[in-house]
Coordinates of C-alpha atoms (C1' of nucleotides) in Angstrom, one line a residue:
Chain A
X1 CA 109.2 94.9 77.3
X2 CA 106.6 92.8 78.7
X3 CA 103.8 91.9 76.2
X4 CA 101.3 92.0 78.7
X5 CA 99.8 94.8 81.2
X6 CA 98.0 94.5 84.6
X7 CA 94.5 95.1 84.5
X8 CA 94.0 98.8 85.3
X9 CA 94.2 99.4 88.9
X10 CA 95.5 96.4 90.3
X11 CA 99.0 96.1 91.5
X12 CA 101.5 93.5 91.0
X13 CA 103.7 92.5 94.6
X14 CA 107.3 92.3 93.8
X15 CA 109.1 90.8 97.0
X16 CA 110.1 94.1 98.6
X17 CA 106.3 95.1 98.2
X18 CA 105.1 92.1 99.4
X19 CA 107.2 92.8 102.7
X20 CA 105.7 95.7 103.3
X21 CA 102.2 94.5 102.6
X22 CA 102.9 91.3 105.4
X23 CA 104.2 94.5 107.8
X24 CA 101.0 96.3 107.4
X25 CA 99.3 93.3 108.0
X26 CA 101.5 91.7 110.7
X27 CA 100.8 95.5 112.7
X28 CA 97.0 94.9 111.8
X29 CA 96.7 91.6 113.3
X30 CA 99.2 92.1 116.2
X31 CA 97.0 95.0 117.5
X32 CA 93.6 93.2 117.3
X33 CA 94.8 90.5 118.8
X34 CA 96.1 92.6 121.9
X35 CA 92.4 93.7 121.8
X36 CA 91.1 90.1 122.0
X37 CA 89.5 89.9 118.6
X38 CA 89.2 87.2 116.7
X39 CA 89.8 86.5 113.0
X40 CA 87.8 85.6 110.7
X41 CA 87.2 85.4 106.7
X42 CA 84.2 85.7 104.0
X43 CA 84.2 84.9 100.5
X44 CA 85.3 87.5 97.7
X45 CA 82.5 87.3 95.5
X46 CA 79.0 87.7 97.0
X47 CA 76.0 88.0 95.1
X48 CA 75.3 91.3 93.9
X49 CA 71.8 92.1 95.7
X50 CA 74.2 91.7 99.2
X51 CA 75.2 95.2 98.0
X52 CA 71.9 96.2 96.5
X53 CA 69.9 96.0 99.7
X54 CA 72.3 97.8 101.6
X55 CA 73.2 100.5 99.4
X56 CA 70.7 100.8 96.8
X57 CA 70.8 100.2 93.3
X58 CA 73.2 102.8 92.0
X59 CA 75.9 100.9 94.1
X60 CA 76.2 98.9 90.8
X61 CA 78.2 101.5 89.0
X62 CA 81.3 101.2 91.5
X63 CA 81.0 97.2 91.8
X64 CA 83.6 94.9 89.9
X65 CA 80.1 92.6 88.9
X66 CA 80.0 89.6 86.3
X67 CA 77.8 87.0 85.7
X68 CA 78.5 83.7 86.3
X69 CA 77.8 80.8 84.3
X70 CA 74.4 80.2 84.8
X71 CA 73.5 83.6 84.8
X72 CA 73.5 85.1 88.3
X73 CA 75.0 87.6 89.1
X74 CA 78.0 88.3 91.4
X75 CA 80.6 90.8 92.7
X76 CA 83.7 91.0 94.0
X77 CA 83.5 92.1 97.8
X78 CA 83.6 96.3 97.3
X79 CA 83.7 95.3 101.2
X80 CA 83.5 93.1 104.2
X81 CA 80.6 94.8 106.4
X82 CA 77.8 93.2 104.0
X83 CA 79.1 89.9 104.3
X84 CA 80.0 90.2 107.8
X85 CA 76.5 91.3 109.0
X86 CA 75.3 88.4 106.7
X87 CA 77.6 85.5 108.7
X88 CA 76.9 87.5 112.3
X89 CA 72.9 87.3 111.0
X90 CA 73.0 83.2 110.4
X91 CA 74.8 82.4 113.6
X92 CA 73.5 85.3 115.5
X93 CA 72.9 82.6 118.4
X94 CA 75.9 80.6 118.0
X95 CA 78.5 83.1 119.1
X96 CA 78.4 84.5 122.7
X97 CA 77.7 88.5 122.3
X98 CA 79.7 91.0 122.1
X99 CA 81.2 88.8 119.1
X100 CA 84.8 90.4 118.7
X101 CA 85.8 90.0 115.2
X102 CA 88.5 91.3 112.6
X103 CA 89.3 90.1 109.4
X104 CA 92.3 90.8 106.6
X105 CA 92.0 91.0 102.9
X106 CA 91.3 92.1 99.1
X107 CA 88.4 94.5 98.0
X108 CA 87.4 95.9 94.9
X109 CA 86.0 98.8 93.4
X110 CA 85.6 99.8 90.0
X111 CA 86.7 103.2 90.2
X112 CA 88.8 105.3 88.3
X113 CA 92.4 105.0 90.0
X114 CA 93.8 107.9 91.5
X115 CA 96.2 109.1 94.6
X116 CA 95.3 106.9 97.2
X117 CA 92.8 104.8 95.5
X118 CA 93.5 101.7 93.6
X119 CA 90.9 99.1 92.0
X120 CA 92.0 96.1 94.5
X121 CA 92.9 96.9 97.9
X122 CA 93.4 95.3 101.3
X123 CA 91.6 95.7 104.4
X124 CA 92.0 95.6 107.7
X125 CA 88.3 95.6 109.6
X126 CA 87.5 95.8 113.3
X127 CA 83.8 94.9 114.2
X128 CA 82.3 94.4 117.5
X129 CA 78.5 92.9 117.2
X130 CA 76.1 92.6 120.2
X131 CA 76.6 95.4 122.5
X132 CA 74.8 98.7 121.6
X133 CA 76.4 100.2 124.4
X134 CA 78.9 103.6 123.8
X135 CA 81.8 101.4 125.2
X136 CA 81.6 99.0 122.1
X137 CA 82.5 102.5 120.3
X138 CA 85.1 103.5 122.2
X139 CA 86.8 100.2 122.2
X140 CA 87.3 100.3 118.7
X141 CA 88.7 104.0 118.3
X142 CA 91.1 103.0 120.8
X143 CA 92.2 99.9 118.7
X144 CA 92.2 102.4 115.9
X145 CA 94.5 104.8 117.8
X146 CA 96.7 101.8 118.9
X147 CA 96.9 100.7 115.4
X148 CA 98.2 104.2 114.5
X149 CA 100.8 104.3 117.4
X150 CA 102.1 100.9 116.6
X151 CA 102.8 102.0 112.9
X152 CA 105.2 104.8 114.4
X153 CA 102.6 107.7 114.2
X154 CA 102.3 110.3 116.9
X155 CA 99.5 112.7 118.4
X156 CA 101.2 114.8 115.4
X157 CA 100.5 112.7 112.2
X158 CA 97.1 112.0 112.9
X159 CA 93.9 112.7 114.6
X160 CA 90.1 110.9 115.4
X161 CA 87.6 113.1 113.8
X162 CA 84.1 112.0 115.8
X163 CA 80.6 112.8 115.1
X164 CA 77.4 111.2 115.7
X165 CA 74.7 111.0 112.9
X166 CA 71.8 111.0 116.0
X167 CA 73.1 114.7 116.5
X168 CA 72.0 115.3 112.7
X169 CA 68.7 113.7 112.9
X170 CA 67.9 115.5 115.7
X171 CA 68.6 118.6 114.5
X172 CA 66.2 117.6 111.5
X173 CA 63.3 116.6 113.3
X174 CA 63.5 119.5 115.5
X175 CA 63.0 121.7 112.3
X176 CA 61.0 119.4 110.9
X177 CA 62.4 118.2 107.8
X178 CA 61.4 114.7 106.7
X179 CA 63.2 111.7 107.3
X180 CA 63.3 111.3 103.7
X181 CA 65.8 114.4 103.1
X182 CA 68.1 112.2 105.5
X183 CA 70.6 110.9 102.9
X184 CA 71.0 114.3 100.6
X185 CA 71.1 116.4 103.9
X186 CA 73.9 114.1 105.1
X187 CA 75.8 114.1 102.0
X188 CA 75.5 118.4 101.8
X189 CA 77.2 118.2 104.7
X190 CA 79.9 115.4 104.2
X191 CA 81.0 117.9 100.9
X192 CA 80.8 121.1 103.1
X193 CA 84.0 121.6 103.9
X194 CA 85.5 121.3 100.2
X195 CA 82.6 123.3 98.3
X196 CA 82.3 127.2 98.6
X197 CA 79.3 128.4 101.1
X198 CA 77.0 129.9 98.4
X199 CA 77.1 126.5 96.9
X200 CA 76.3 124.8 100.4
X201 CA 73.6 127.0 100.8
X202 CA 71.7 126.7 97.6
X203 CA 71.8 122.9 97.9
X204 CA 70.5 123.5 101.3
X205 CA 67.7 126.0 100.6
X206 CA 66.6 123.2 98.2
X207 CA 65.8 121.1 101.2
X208 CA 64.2 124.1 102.9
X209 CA 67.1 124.5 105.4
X210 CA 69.0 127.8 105.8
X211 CA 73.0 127.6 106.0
X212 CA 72.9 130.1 109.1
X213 CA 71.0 127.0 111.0
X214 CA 73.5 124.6 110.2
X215 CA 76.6 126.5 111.3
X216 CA 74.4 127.5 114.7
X217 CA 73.6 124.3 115.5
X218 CA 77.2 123.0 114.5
X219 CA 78.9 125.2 116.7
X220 CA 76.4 123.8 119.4
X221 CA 77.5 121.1 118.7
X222 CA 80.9 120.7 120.6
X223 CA 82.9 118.5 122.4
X224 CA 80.5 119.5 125.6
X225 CA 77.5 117.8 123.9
X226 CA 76.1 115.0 125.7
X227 CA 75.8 112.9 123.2
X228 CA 79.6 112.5 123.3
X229 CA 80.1 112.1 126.9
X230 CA 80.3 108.6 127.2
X231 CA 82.9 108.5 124.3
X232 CA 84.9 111.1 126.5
X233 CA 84.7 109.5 129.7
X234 CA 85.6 106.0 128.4
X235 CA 88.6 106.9 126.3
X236 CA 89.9 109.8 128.8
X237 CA 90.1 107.1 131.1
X238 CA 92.4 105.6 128.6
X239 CA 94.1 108.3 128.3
X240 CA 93.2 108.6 124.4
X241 CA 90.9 111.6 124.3
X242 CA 93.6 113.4 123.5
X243 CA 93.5 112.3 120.0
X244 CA 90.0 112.5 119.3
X245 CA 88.7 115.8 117.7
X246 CA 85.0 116.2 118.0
X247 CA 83.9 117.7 114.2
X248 CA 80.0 117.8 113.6
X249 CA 81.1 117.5 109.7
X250 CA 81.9 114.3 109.8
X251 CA 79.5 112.2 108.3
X252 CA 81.1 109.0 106.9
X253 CA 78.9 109.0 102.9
X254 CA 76.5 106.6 102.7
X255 CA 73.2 106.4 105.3
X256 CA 73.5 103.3 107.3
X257 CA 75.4 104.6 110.5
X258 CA 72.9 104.9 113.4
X259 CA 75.0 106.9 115.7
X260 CA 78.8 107.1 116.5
X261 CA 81.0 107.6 113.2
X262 CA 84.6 108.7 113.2
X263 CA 87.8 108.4 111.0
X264 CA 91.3 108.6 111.2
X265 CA 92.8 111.6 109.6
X266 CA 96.0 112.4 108.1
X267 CA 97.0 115.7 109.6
X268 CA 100.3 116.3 107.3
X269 CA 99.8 115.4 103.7
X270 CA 96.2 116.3 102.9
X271 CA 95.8 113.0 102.2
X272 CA 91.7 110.9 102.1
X273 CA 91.0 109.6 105.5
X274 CA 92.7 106.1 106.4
X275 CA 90.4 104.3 108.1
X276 CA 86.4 105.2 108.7
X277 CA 84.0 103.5 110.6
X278 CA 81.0 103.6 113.1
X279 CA 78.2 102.5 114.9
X280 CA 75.3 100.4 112.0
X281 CA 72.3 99.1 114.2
X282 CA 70.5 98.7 111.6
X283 CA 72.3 97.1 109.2
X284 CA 71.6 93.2 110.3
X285 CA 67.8 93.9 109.7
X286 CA 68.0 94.9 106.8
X287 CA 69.8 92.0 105.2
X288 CA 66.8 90.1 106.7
X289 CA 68.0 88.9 109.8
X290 CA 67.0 90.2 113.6
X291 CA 68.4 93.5 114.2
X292 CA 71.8 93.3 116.2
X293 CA 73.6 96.1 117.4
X294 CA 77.1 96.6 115.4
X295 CA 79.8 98.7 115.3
X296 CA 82.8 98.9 113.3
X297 CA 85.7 100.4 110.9
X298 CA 87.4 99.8 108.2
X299 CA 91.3 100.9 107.1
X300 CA 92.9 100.5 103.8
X301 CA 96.4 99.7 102.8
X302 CA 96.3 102.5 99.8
X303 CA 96.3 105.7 102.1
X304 CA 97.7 104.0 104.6
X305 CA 100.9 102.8 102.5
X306 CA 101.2 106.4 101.8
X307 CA 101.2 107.9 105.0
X308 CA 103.9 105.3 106.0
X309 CA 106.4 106.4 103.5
X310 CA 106.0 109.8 104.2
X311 CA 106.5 109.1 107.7
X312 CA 110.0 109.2 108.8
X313 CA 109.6 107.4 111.9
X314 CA 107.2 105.0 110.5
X315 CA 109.4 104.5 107.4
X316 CA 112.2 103.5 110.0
X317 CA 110.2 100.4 111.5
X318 CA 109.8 99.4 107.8
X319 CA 112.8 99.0 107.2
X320 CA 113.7 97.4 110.2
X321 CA 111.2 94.6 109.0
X322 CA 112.0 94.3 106.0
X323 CA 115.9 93.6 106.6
X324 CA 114.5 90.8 109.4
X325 CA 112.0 89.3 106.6
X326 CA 115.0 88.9 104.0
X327 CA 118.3 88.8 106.1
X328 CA 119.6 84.9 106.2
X329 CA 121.0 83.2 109.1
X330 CA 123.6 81.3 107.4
X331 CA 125.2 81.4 103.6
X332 CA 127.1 77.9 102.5
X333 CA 130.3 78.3 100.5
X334 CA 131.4 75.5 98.4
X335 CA 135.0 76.1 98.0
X336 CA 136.0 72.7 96.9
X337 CA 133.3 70.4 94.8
X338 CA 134.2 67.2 95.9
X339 CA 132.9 68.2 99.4
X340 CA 129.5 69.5 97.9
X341 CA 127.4 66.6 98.9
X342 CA 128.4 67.4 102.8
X343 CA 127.6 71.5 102.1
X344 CA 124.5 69.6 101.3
X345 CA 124.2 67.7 104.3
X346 CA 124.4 70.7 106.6
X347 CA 122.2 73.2 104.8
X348 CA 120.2 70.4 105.2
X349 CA 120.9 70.1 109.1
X350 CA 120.7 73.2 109.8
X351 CA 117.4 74.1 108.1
X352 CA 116.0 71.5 110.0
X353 CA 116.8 73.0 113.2
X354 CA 115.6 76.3 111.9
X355 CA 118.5 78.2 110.4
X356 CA 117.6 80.3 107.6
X357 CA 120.6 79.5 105.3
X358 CA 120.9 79.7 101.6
X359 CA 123.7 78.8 99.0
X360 CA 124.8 78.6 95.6
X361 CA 123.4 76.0 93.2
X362 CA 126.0 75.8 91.2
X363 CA 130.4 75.7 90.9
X364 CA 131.4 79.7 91.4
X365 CA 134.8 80.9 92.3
X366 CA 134.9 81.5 96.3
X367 CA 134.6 85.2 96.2
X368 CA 131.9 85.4 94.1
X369 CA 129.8 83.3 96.6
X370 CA 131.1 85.4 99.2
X371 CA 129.4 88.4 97.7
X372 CA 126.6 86.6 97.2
X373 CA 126.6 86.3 101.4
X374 CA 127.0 89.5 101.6
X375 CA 124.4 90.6 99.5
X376 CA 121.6 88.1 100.4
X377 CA 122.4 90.0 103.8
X378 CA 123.8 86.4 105.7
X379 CA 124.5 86.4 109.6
X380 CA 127.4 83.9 108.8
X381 CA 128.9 82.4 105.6
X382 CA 130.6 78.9 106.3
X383 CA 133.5 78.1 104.2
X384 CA 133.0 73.9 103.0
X385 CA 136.6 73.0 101.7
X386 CA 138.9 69.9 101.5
X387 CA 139.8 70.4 105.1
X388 CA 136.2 69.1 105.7
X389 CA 134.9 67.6 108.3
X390 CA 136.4 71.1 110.0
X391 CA 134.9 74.5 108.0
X392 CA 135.4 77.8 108.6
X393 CA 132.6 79.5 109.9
X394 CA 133.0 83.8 109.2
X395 CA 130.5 85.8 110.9
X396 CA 130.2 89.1 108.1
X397 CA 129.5 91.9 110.5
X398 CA 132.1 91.2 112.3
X399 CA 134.5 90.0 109.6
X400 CA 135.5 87.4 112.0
X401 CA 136.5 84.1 111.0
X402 CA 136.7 80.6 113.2
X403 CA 137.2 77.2 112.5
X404 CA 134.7 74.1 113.5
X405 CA 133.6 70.8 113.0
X406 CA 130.9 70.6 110.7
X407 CA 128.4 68.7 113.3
X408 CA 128.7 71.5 115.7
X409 CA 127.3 74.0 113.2
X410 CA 124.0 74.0 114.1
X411 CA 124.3 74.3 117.7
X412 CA 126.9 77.3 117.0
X413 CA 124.3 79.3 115.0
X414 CA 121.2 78.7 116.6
X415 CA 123.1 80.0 119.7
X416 CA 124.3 83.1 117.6
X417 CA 121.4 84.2 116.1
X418 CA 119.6 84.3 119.9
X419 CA 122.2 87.5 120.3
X420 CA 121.8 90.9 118.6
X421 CA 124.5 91.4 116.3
X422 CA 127.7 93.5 116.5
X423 CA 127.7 95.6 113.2
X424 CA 125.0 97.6 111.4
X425 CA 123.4 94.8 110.0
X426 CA 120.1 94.0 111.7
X427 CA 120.3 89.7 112.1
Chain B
rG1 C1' 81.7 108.1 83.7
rU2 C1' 84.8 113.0 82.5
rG3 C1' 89.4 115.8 81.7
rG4 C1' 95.1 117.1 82.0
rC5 C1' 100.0 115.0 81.7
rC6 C1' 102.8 110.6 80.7
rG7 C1' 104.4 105.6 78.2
rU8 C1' 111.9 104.6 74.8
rA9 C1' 117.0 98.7 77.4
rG10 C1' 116.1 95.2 83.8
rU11 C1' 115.9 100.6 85.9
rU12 C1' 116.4 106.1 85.7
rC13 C1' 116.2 109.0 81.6
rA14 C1' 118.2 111.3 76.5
rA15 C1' 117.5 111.6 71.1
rC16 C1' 115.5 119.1 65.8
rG17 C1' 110.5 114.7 61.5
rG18 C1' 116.5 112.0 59.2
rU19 C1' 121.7 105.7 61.7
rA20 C1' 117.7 104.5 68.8
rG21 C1' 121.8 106.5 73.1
rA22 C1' 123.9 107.4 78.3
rG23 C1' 124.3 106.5 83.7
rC24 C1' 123.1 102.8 87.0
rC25 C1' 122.1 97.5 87.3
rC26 C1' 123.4 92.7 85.4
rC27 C1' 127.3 89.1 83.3
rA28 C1' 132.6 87.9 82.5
rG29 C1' 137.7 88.9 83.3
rA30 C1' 142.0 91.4 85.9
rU31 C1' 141.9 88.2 91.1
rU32 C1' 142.0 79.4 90.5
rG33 C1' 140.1 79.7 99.0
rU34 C1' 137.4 85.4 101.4
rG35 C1' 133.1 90.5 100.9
rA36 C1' 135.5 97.0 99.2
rU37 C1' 137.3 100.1 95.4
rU38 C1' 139.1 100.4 90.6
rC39 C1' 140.0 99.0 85.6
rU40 C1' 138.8 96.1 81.0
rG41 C1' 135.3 93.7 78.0
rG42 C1' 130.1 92.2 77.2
rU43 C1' 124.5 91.3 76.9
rU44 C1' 120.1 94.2 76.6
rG45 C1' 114.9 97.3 72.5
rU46 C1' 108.5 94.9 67.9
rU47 C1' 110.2 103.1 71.3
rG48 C1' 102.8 100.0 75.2
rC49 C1' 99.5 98.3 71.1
rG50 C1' 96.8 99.4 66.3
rG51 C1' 96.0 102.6 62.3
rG52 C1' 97.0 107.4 59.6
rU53 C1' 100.1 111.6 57.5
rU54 C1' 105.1 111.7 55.3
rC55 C1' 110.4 110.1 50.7
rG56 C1' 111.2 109.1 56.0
rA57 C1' 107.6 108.7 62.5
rG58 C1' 110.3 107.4 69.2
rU59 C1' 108.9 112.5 67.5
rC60 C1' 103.0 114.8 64.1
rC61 C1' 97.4 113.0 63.9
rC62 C1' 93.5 109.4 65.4
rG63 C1' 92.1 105.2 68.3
rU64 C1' 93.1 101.8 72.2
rC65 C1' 95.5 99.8 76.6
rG66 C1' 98.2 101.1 80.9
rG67 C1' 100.4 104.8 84.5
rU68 C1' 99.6 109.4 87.1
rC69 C1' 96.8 113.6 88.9
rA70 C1' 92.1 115.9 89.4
rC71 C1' 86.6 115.8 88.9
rC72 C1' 82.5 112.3 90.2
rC73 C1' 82.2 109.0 94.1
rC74 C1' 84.1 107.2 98.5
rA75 C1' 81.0 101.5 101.6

RNA sequence: GUGGCCGUAGUUCAACGGUAGAGCCCCAGAUUGUGAUUCUGGUUGUUGCGGGUUCGAGUCCCGUCGGUCACCCCA
């Protein structure tokens, strides 16, 4: 029993979770490559007021924050946008615009840990800064679709919910409640659809709004509205339209969107959204710089990692990977020690041309190291005995066996392993 | 921050308040140069941690840490 225990709400990556970690990133980064992003990196601590201006102080609460040595004080990243919108601010001139970006890695919350949420967590973001322009938008929910299709998903599994917060504030000055009531208006609505209507309402008449106006000038609010039809054109065109579901509710929490927001919903297991994002023109200013026009979202591994197993057809291209990521090329069987040195040689030789191949360390009867082939999942095992310089080379799906000189090894595999192989195992 | 449930071998789980066990895994042998199956034998524990009640605690009580689920929140 180990003495020791993680620290609540991080996870340890055992091997077979690491492989499916480097699949959900490997998906990540394939896609937004395909889009013609580029990649890029911030640090994991940033100094706490990074968050403070851009959510306010009672961000603090949910931020994993420390003081360093000398006093200041820091937090680990609850996110990228801050620290993004800080790099885009001191370069703004540097990079020609629209700047493309995405970036992989580790947040942190300090939450309490529950289905779907952990305390670390990776992130895939997708940002595009410089171009204020609907397209920008769209060109990022179709990434985001893509990123769902390439997982295995279908039109089935999950959906777009899209909404624009310029279609709230609209609807507030028209009645004329003051910009001030923005952020608990917002939120009222964000909660609507989990909290009964009387409750909805009271919180509403507290603002001086009625419930029957919201739901009149939400079902106004359709597909239809002009404020979507850029959106609609641009990804119909695509043909991706189909998986966007306008929904008025959608609000994404906290007040810095400007305009578009959307997320990617989970249509089978009731599970949080995956990934949320949308359009923050504000956002740059704020931190101090000039204002730049940004959009972007954001998708976890957590809820993510869930959906997947639950999945079937994504579950299927996991495993796929993850036999590829640990299957070996070539095993090495020493069946005679005196020839060990030459085994040696070759695992050697063929590493070097780019063989995976593994063997034994140490003296084992032959068909224990034949098992141990087999189960390290090994293309071919090659028998080293006295016979040597000629081996016998077996290929295990098959349960073939062939005899060779030991030089022309390499040449033999590499040639193999080009070809798919003939049993179940995936080579 | 709040609450429910849970924590026993590598793992999945048993054990009325009374000697801590089983399946699987792992290791060895049957089988000294070929993967399966089978059989035989074997290793494995501060019962998460710390207190308390008791003649006696894995079991009951308190605390704490972790897991899980929900609330809060969700960038």
């Amino acid at each position: 029993m180990a003495t020791f225990q993680t620290v609540k709400g991080f996870r340890d990556f055992y091997p077979e979770d690491c492989v499916l970690r480097n699949y959900i990133f490997d998906v990540w980064r394939r896609v937004a490559r395909r889009y013609a992003l580029s990649e890029y990196e911030a640090p994991i601590v940033e100094f706490t007021d990074l968050y403070r201006k851009k959510s306010g102080d009672e961000i603090t609460g949910q931020l994993f924050c420390f003081e360093d040595k000398k006093g200041r004080e820091i937090s680990l990243r609850p996110e990228v946008t801050p620290s993004l919108a800080r790099m885009a601010t001191a370069r703004q001139r540097h990079y020609g615009k629209p700047m493309k970006w995405f970036q992989i890695g580790s947040c942190f919350r300090y939450e309490e840990p529950q289905k779907g949420r952990t305390r670390e967590f990776n992130q895939f973001n997708a940002d595009i800064i410089g171009d204020a322009a609907a397209s920008a938008d769209a060109e990022l929910i179709a990434l985001a679709i893509d990123v769902m299709l390439e997982f295995g998903m279908s039109k089935e599994d999950f959906v777009i919910r899209l909404s624009d917060r310029r279609l709230w504030t609209h609807f507030l000055e028209e009645i004329h409640i003051g910009v001030e009531k923005t952020p608990a208006f917002l939120q009222i609505i964000d909660r609507m659809e989990k909290v009964p209507e009387s409750v909805t309402a009271d919180k509403l008449q507290a603002l001086g709004i009625t419930l029957d106006q919201v739901k009149a000038f939400m079902s106004s609010a359709s597909e239809s509205h002009p404020v979507f039809a850029p959106l609609q054109e641009n990804l119909s065109a695509r043909g991706l339209w189909t998986y966007v579901k306008v929904d008025p509710g959608i609000v994404r929490g906290l007040a810095y969107y400007t305009g578009t927001v959307f997320e990617v919903f989970d249509l089978k297991h009731g599970l949080r959204a995956v990934a949320g994002g949308g359009r923050y023109d504000n956002l740059c200013g704020l931190l101090g710089g000039n204002d730049l026009p940004c959009t972007g979202f954001a998708m976890g591994d957590v809820v993510l990692g869930e959906m997947l197993k639950q999945t079937p057809h994504a579950q299927m291209a996991i495993t796929d990977f993850m036999l590829k990521s640990f299957a070996l090329d070539a095993y090495i069987i020493v069946a005679d020690e005196s020839v060990r040195h030459h085994a040696l040689a070759s695992v050697q030789a063929l590493r070097s041309a780019g063989v995976r191949t593994d063997y034994g360390f140490n003296p084992q009867k032959v068909g224990k190291q034949f098992q141990a082939a087999e189960d390290k999942k090994a293309r071919y095992a090659v028998l080293f005995g006295s016979e040597y310089p000629q081996v016998e080379v077996k290929d295990l799906t098959a349960r073939t066996q062939k005899p060779m000189k030991a030089d022309e090894l390499s040449g033999f595999i590499l040639e193999q392993i080009q070809r798919p192989a003939l049993g179940p195992l995936i080579a």
